[in-house]
Amino acid sequence: MHEVSVVSDLVSAIINELKKYNVVSVEAVTITVGKLTNLGSEQMEFAYEIMTRDTILEGSKLNIEEEDIKLKCDACGYEGPAKNLDFGDSTEHFIPVLACPKCGGHVKIIAGQTCCVKNMNIEEAN
Ligand SMILES: [Zn+2]
């Protein structure tokens, strides 16, 4: 399960970061997950709950925000969302086309392929 290793990295990064502060408790952690990462939010929440046991993060809520895919075209300068392959309306799944929707040129992915911590609600000791 891909989610487990991602969440495990995330949790240890957060715990390391929290060591810099005098944290009493953590209420919530908000992360952004790019749509290209193919990470399932349910699996991530589940992994998070297990991996934060007996840590400062135990009992904190994991908020997951999806980040849309954003492309930038080398050729025409297009910057914006990717076009998806059309499967009709029978599926929730989507496959983004990683080419420029305008000119079909080569694109760089500038958003949507990473998973990172956006913010944390922490309570610090005085
Ligand atoms: Zn283009």
Short mmCIF file of C-alpha atoms and ligand atoms in Angstrom, two decimals:
data_model
loop_
_atom_site.label_atom_id
_atom_site.label_comp_id
_atom_site.label_asym_id
_atom_site.label_seq_id
_atom_site.Cartn_x
_atom_site.Cartn_y
_atom_site.Cartn_z
CA MET A 1 0.00 0.00 0.00
CA HIS A 2 1.60 3.19 -1.31
CA GLU A 3 -0.27 5.36 1.19
CA VAL A 4 1.45 3.74 4.16
CA SER A 5 4.95 4.76 3.12
CA VAL A 6 3.86 8.28 2.18
CA VAL A 7 2.05 8.77 5.48
CA SER A 8 4.95 7.29 7.40
CA ASP A 9 7.36 9.83 5.83
CA LEU A 10 4.88 12.59 6.44
CA VAL A 11 4.37 11.69 10.09
CA SER A 12 8.09 11.54 10.84
CA ALA A 13 8.67 14.86 9.05
CA ILE A 14 5.90 16.48 11.10
CA ILE A 15 7.21 15.05 14.37
CA ASN A 16 10.70 16.36 13.56
CA GLU A 17 9.28 19.77 12.79
CA LEU A 18 7.28 19.81 16.03
CA LYS A 19 10.43 19.15 18.06
CA LYS A 20 11.46 22.74 17.35
CA TYR A 21 8.50 24.00 19.33
CA ASN A 22 7.19 23.39 22.78
CA VAL A 23 4.08 21.64 21.59
CA VAL A 24 1.48 20.48 24.07
CA SER A 25 -0.93 19.00 21.61
CA VAL A 26 -1.81 18.95 17.95
CA GLU A 27 -5.40 19.49 16.97
CA ALA A 28 -5.22 19.02 13.24
CA VAL A 29 -2.81 18.65 10.37
CA THR A 30 -3.81 19.78 6.91
CA ILE A 31 -2.07 18.30 3.92
CA THR A 32 -2.48 18.85 0.23
CA VAL A 33 -2.45 15.82 -1.99
CA GLY A 34 -1.97 16.22 -5.72
CA LYS A 35 -4.43 14.38 -7.93
CA LEU A 36 -1.52 12.85 -9.82
CA THR A 37 -0.22 11.09 -6.72
CA ASN A 38 -3.05 8.55 -6.81
CA LEU A 39 -3.20 8.51 -3.05
CA GLY A 40 -6.52 7.52 -1.56
CA SER A 41 -7.70 9.80 1.24
CA GLU A 42 -9.41 7.01 3.16
CA GLN A 43 -6.28 4.89 3.13
CA MET A 44 -4.23 7.89 4.19
CA GLU A 45 -6.53 8.72 7.09
CA PHE A 46 -6.41 5.12 8.20
CA ALA A 47 -2.61 4.96 7.96
CA TYR A 48 -2.33 8.28 9.76
CA GLU A 49 -4.42 7.10 12.66
CA ILE A 50 -2.29 3.99 13.13
CA MET A 51 1.06 5.69 12.66
CA THR A 52 0.40 8.56 15.03
CA ARG A 53 -0.42 6.28 17.97
CA ASP A 54 1.83 6.96 20.96
CA THR A 55 3.18 10.10 19.35
CA ILE A 56 2.47 13.79 19.92
CA LEU A 57 0.13 13.53 16.93
CA GLU A 58 -2.12 10.93 18.49
CA GLY A 59 -5.77 11.97 18.26
CA SER A 60 -5.13 14.81 15.83
CA LYS A 61 -7.27 15.12 12.77
CA LEU A 62 -5.84 14.75 9.30
CA ASN A 63 -7.44 17.13 6.81
CA ILE A 64 -6.79 16.29 3.21
CA GLU A 65 -7.12 18.86 0.46
CA GLU A 66 -6.89 17.77 -3.13
CA GLU A 67 -4.63 19.73 -5.37
CA ASP A 68 -5.57 19.98 -9.02
CA ILE A 69 -3.14 19.19 -11.75
CA LYS A 70 -1.62 22.25 -13.36
CA LEU A 71 0.47 22.26 -16.50
CA LYS A 72 2.71 24.76 -18.16
CA CYS A 73 3.40 24.55 -21.87
CA ASP A 74 6.89 25.20 -23.21
CA ALA A 75 5.66 26.02 -26.68
CA CYS A 76 2.69 28.39 -26.30
CA GLY A 77 2.92 29.37 -22.66
CA TYR A 78 -0.41 27.79 -21.65
CA GLU A 79 -0.75 27.48 -17.91
CA GLY A 80 -3.69 25.72 -16.36
CA PRO A 81 -5.47 22.42 -15.74
CA ALA A 82 -4.88 19.28 -17.74
CA LYS A 83 -7.51 17.86 -20.03
CA ASN A 84 -8.78 14.44 -19.02
CA LEU A 85 -9.35 11.46 -21.24
CA ASP A 86 -13.07 11.08 -21.62
CA PHE A 87 -14.59 7.81 -20.45
CA GLY A 88 -18.13 9.09 -20.60
CA ASP A 89 -20.01 9.50 -17.35
CA SER A 90 -19.76 5.93 -16.11
CA THR A 91 -16.67 6.35 -13.97
CA GLU A 92 -15.19 8.61 -11.34
CA HIS A 93 -11.73 7.76 -12.52
CA PHE A 94 -9.87 10.10 -14.73
CA ILE A 95 -6.67 9.99 -16.69
CA PRO A 96 -5.12 13.37 -17.28
CA VAL A 97 -3.54 14.03 -20.63
CA LEU A 98 -0.07 15.34 -20.00
CA ALA A 99 0.17 17.45 -23.11
CA CYS A 100 -0.86 21.02 -23.80
CA PRO A 101 -4.68 21.26 -24.28
CA LYS A 102 -4.11 24.21 -26.60
CA CYS A 103 -1.31 23.17 -28.92
CA GLY A 104 -0.50 19.60 -27.90
CA GLY A 105 3.02 20.65 -26.98
CA HIS A 106 5.30 19.39 -24.28
CA VAL A 107 4.26 20.46 -20.80
CA LYS A 108 5.82 20.68 -17.38
CA ILE A 109 3.71 19.61 -14.44
CA ILE A 110 3.72 22.52 -12.01
CA ALA A 111 1.12 21.31 -9.53
CA GLY A 112 -0.69 18.15 -8.56
CA GLN A 113 2.07 15.62 -8.17
CA THR A 114 3.17 16.18 -4.62
CA CYS A 115 1.89 15.59 -1.15
CA CYS A 116 2.85 18.16 1.45
CA VAL A 117 1.87 19.63 4.77
CA LYS A 118 -0.09 22.84 4.41
CA ASN A 119 -0.59 23.78 8.02
CA MET A 120 -0.90 22.48 11.55
CA ASN A 121 -3.11 23.56 14.41
CA ILE A 122 -0.88 23.19 17.42
CA GLU A 123 -1.07 24.24 21.01
CA GLU A 124 2.18 25.53 22.43
CA ALA A 125 3.19 25.66 26.06
CA ASN A 126 3.74 29.13 27.47
ZN ZN B 1 0.87 24.80 -25.76
#
